[in-house]
Amino acid sequence: MRLYGASEDKDVSFRQVHSSDGGRIRYQRVCEVCGEVVQFADIAKGFEASDGRMAVLEDEDFANLPLSTLKTVDVVQFVDEVEIDPTFFQKTYFLEAETLGQKPYVLLRDALARENKVAVVKVALRSRESLALIRARDDLLLMHTMYWPDELRDGGFAAPRRRSPSPRPRSRWQSC
């Protein structure tokens, strides 16, 4: 199956330039330990432990990760679309069936449309297991990547505080 982004940003982007001659301002990658400028090819991924120790990871470390969804889409469950809070949605993709996958694609699309259901799935994208939702729309299947529940912040801090109403002051026009 192939994925195609279903949206594109139309924001205007600005570049930082030198005010006197319009030359672009570039940033260099500098190592904070030795002060050397580091070429992109020499940059590795590292994970910093809570005690400050750094584990430098190699490409082989990522290649050997046991992602069960590497070449599959695992359906977790079928639900009514209204059961999914839109706050979980990240990005939307169009799904395109490859030659051998056209029959299952059509069967899934038609079943979801007929039953008014969506499929909550796990899928590997960019070497990371993601939660997603697949739904039928017209002749297509759409996939919405989703945040995992622990990735959503609790918005309770933004809720208005409940206060008991204060007595309304009497107007001088009101009778006693």
mmCIF file of C-alpha atoms in Angstrom:
data_model
loop_
_atom_site.group_PDB
_atom_site.id
_atom_site.type_symbol
_atom_site.label_atom_id
_atom_site.label_comp_id
_atom_site.label_asym_id
_atom_site.label_seq_id
_atom_site.Cartn_x
_atom_site.Cartn_y
_atom_site.Cartn_z
ATOM 1 C CA MET A 1 0.000 0.000 0.000
ATOM 2 C CA ARG A 2 1.236 3.504 -0.770
ATOM 3 C CA LEU A 3 0.622 6.650 1.276
ATOM 4 C CA TYR A 4 0.151 10.145 -0.087
ATOM 5 C CA GLY A 5 -0.204 13.206 2.115
ATOM 6 C CA ALA A 6 -3.766 14.517 1.912
ATOM 7 C CA SER A 7 -2.882 18.053 2.955
ATOM 8 C CA GLU A 8 -0.227 20.648 2.300
ATOM 9 C CA ASP A 9 0.713 23.789 4.164
ATOM 10 C CA LYS A 10 0.096 27.036 2.325
ATOM 11 C CA ASP A 11 1.818 29.257 4.866
ATOM 12 C CA VAL A 12 4.209 31.907 3.605
ATOM 13 C CA SER A 13 7.723 31.138 4.789
ATOM 14 C CA PHE A 14 10.420 33.722 5.260
ATOM 15 C CA ARG A 15 14.172 33.307 5.173
ATOM 16 C CA GLN A 16 16.605 35.070 7.437
ATOM 17 C CA VAL A 17 18.798 37.316 5.320
ATOM 18 C CA HIS A 18 21.543 39.880 5.815
ATOM 19 C CA SER A 19 19.800 43.277 5.710
ATOM 20 C CA SER A 20 22.588 45.033 3.781
ATOM 21 C CA ASP A 21 23.027 42.597 0.860
ATOM 22 C CA GLY A 22 20.137 40.060 1.046
ATOM 23 C CA GLY A 23 22.455 37.065 1.533
ATOM 24 C CA ARG A 24 20.886 34.087 3.316
ATOM 25 C CA ILE A 25 21.906 33.433 6.878
ATOM 26 C CA ARG A 26 22.979 29.810 7.370
ATOM 27 C CA TYR A 27 23.394 27.850 10.564
ATOM 28 C CA GLN A 28 26.266 25.482 11.211
ATOM 29 C CA ARG A 29 26.069 22.326 13.285
ATOM 30 C CA VAL A 30 28.634 22.742 16.049
ATOM 31 C CA CYS A 31 29.542 20.113 18.644
ATOM 32 C CA GLU A 32 29.090 21.539 22.144
ATOM 33 C CA VAL A 33 31.904 19.340 23.525
ATOM 34 C CA CYS A 34 34.793 20.021 21.104
ATOM 35 C CA GLY A 35 33.500 23.103 19.250
ATOM 36 C CA GLU A 36 34.045 21.552 15.786
ATOM 37 C CA VAL A 37 31.672 22.170 12.863
ATOM 38 C CA VAL A 38 30.082 18.754 12.177
ATOM 39 C CA GLN A 39 29.053 17.577 8.716
ATOM 40 C CA PHE A 40 25.553 16.095 8.407
ATOM 41 C CA ALA A 41 27.001 12.664 7.490
ATOM 42 C CA ASP A 42 28.828 12.596 10.845
ATOM 43 C CA ILE A 43 25.742 13.196 12.968
ATOM 44 C CA ALA A 44 24.327 10.218 14.884
ATOM 45 C CA LYS A 45 21.211 9.792 16.996
ATOM 46 C CA GLY A 46 21.628 9.674 20.731
ATOM 47 C CA PHE A 47 19.395 9.018 23.688
ATOM 48 C CA GLU A 48 20.135 10.922 26.889
ATOM 49 C CA ALA A 49 19.339 9.072 30.102
ATOM 50 C CA SER A 50 17.886 10.952 33.068
ATOM 51 C CA ASP A 51 21.337 10.941 34.737
ATOM 52 C CA GLY A 52 22.927 12.704 31.720
ATOM 53 C CA ARG A 53 24.658 9.687 30.169
ATOM 54 C CA MET A 54 24.371 9.538 26.355
ATOM 55 C CA ALA A 55 23.813 6.356 24.357
ATOM 56 C CA VAL A 56 24.859 6.824 20.713
ATOM 57 C CA LEU A 57 22.757 4.662 18.408
ATOM 58 C CA GLU A 58 23.803 3.179 15.058
ATOM 59 C CA ASP A 59 21.628 2.501 11.992
ATOM 60 C CA GLU A 60 21.806 -1.226 12.839
ATOM 61 C CA ASP A 61 20.179 -0.504 16.195
ATOM 62 C CA PHE A 62 17.123 0.878 14.418
ATOM 63 C CA ALA A 63 17.123 -1.804 11.706
ATOM 64 C CA ASN A 64 16.901 -4.533 14.355
ATOM 65 C CA LEU A 65 13.926 -3.064 16.206
ATOM 66 C CA PRO A 66 11.129 -5.633 16.349
ATOM 67 C CA LEU A 67 8.297 -3.614 14.813
ATOM 68 C CA SER A 68 5.496 -6.129 14.361
ATOM 69 C CA THR A 69 3.729 -3.755 11.974
ATOM 70 C CA LEU A 70 6.706 -3.218 9.641
ATOM 71 C CA LYS A 71 4.975 -4.457 6.483
ATOM 72 C CA THR A 72 1.448 -4.872 7.745
ATOM 73 C CA VAL A 73 -1.471 -2.899 9.046
ATOM 74 C CA ASP A 74 -2.768 -4.503 12.237
ATOM 75 C CA VAL A 75 -6.440 -3.790 12.878
ATOM 76 C CA VAL A 76 -6.948 -3.233 16.600
ATOM 77 C CA GLN A 77 -10.728 -2.849 16.379
ATOM 78 C CA PHE A 78 -13.633 -1.501 14.353
ATOM 79 C CA VAL A 79 -15.611 1.345 15.941
ATOM 80 C CA ASP A 80 -18.127 4.043 15.084
ATOM 81 C CA GLU A 81 -16.280 7.150 13.909
ATOM 82 C CA VAL A 82 -18.012 9.306 16.548
ATOM 83 C CA GLU A 83 -16.259 7.232 19.250
ATOM 84 C CA ILE A 84 -12.885 8.733 18.276
ATOM 85 C CA ASP A 85 -12.063 12.158 19.699
ATOM 86 C CA PRO A 86 -10.638 14.317 16.848
ATOM 87 C CA THR A 87 -8.026 15.648 19.287
ATOM 88 C CA PHE A 88 -6.111 12.408 18.613
ATOM 89 C CA PHE A 89 -5.697 13.095 14.857
ATOM 90 C CA GLN A 90 -2.276 14.146 13.536
ATOM 91 C CA LYS A 91 -2.022 13.906 9.747
ATOM 92 C CA THR A 92 -4.205 12.520 6.966
ATOM 93 C CA TYR A 93 -3.029 10.309 4.095
ATOM 94 C CA PHE A 94 -4.673 8.853 1.003
ATOM 95 C CA LEU A 95 -4.124 5.092 0.789
ATOM 96 C CA GLU A 96 -3.468 3.571 -2.628
ATOM 97 C CA ALA A 97 -3.604 -0.174 -3.171
ATOM 98 C CA GLU A 98 -0.714 -1.824 -4.958
ATOM 99 C CA THR A 99 -1.551 -4.400 -7.641
ATOM 100 C CA LEU A 100 -1.885 -7.426 -5.341
ATOM 101 C CA GLY A 101 -3.675 -5.453 -2.651
ATOM 102 C CA GLN A 102 -6.538 -4.053 -4.737
ATOM 103 C CA LYS A 103 -9.108 -6.702 -3.805
ATOM 104 C CA PRO A 104 -8.543 -6.423 -0.010
ATOM 105 C CA TYR A 105 -8.524 -2.619 -0.375
ATOM 106 C CA VAL A 106 -11.953 -2.604 -2.055
ATOM 107 C CA LEU A 107 -13.359 -5.172 0.408
ATOM 108 C CA LEU A 108 -12.227 -3.111 3.408
ATOM 109 C CA ARG A 109 -13.419 0.177 1.901
ATOM 110 C CA ASP A 110 -16.857 -1.235 1.062
ATOM 111 C CA ALA A 111 -17.267 -2.983 4.438
ATOM 112 C CA LEU A 112 -16.347 0.173 6.373
ATOM 113 C CA ALA A 113 -18.758 2.267 4.291
ATOM 114 C CA ARG A 114 -21.608 -0.271 4.508
ATOM 115 C CA GLU A 115 -21.326 -0.681 8.302
ATOM 116 C CA ASN A 116 -20.529 3.013 9.010
ATOM 117 C CA LYS A 117 -17.389 1.968 10.875
ATOM 118 C CA VAL A 118 -13.730 2.963 10.970
ATOM 119 C CA ALA A 119 -10.715 0.768 11.681
ATOM 120 C CA VAL A 120 -8.322 1.632 14.498
ATOM 121 C CA VAL A 121 -4.961 0.232 13.364
ATOM 122 C CA LYS A 122 -1.273 -0.013 14.258
ATOM 123 C CA VAL A 123 1.180 0.628 11.420
ATOM 124 C CA ALA A 124 4.921 1.325 11.089
ATOM 125 C CA LEU A 125 5.768 4.720 9.605
ATOM 126 C CA ARG A 126 9.348 5.998 9.464
ATOM 127 C CA SER A 127 10.598 3.154 11.698
ATOM 128 C CA ARG A 128 8.069 3.991 14.402
ATOM 129 C CA GLU A 129 4.905 2.153 15.318
ATOM 130 C CA SER A 130 1.965 4.525 15.014
ATOM 131 C CA LEU A 131 -1.667 4.430 15.973
ATOM 132 C CA ALA A 132 -3.968 5.337 13.078
ATOM 133 C CA LEU A 133 -7.557 5.326 11.916
ATOM 134 C CA ILE A 134 -8.646 4.087 8.474
ATOM 135 C CA ARG A 135 -11.965 5.213 7.047
ATOM 136 C CA ALA A 136 -13.770 5.097 3.732
ATOM 137 C CA ARG A 137 -14.484 8.300 1.833
ATOM 138 C CA ASP A 138 -16.070 8.022 -1.604
ATOM 139 C CA ASP A 139 -13.904 5.539 -3.576
ATOM 140 C CA LEU A 140 -10.887 5.956 -1.293
ATOM 141 C CA LEU A 141 -9.497 4.838 2.001
ATOM 142 C CA LEU A 142 -8.050 7.582 4.183
ATOM 143 C CA MET A 143 -5.623 7.000 7.017
ATOM 144 C CA HIS A 144 -5.353 9.472 9.887
ATOM 145 C CA THR A 145 -2.266 9.034 12.040
ATOM 146 C CA MET A 146 -3.109 9.531 15.697
ATOM 147 C CA TYR A 147 -1.422 10.459 18.923
ATOM 148 C CA TRP A 148 -1.102 7.719 21.507
ATOM 149 C CA PRO A 149 -3.240 8.483 24.593
ATOM 150 C CA ASP A 150 -0.178 9.343 26.699
ATOM 151 C CA GLU A 151 0.897 11.949 24.106
ATOM 152 C CA LEU A 152 -2.135 14.173 24.723
ATOM 153 C CA ARG A 153 -1.825 16.746 27.456
ATOM 154 C CA ASP A 154 -4.450 17.151 30.143
ATOM 155 C CA GLY A 155 -6.154 20.443 29.341
ATOM 156 C CA GLY A 156 -7.590 20.895 32.823
ATOM 157 C CA PHE A 157 -5.260 23.838 33.415
ATOM 158 C CA ALA A 158 -7.168 25.847 30.778
ATOM 159 C CA ALA A 159 -10.642 25.263 32.214
ATOM 160 C CA PRO A 160 -12.278 28.260 33.894
ATOM 161 C CA ARG A 161 -12.285 28.068 37.650
ATOM 162 C CA ARG A 162 -15.697 27.702 39.209
ATOM 163 C CA ARG A 163 -16.555 30.517 41.548
ATOM 164 C CA SER A 164 -19.702 31.050 43.447
ATOM 165 C CA PRO A 165 -21.617 33.960 41.994
ATOM 166 C CA SER A 166 -21.279 37.146 43.969
ATOM 167 C CA PRO A 167 -24.463 38.960 44.922
ATOM 168 C CA ARG A 168 -25.477 41.437 42.282
ATOM 169 C CA PRO A 169 -25.176 45.015 43.556
ATOM 170 C CA ARG A 170 -28.404 46.892 43.736
ATOM 171 C CA SER A 171 -28.876 49.614 41.259
ATOM 172 C CA ARG A 172 -29.955 52.966 42.525
ATOM 173 C CA TRP A 173 -32.929 52.574 40.206
ATOM 174 C CA GLN A 174 -34.197 49.449 41.958
ATOM 175 C CA SER A 175 -36.810 49.840 44.609
ATOM 176 C CA CYS A 176 -35.958 48.843 48.185
#
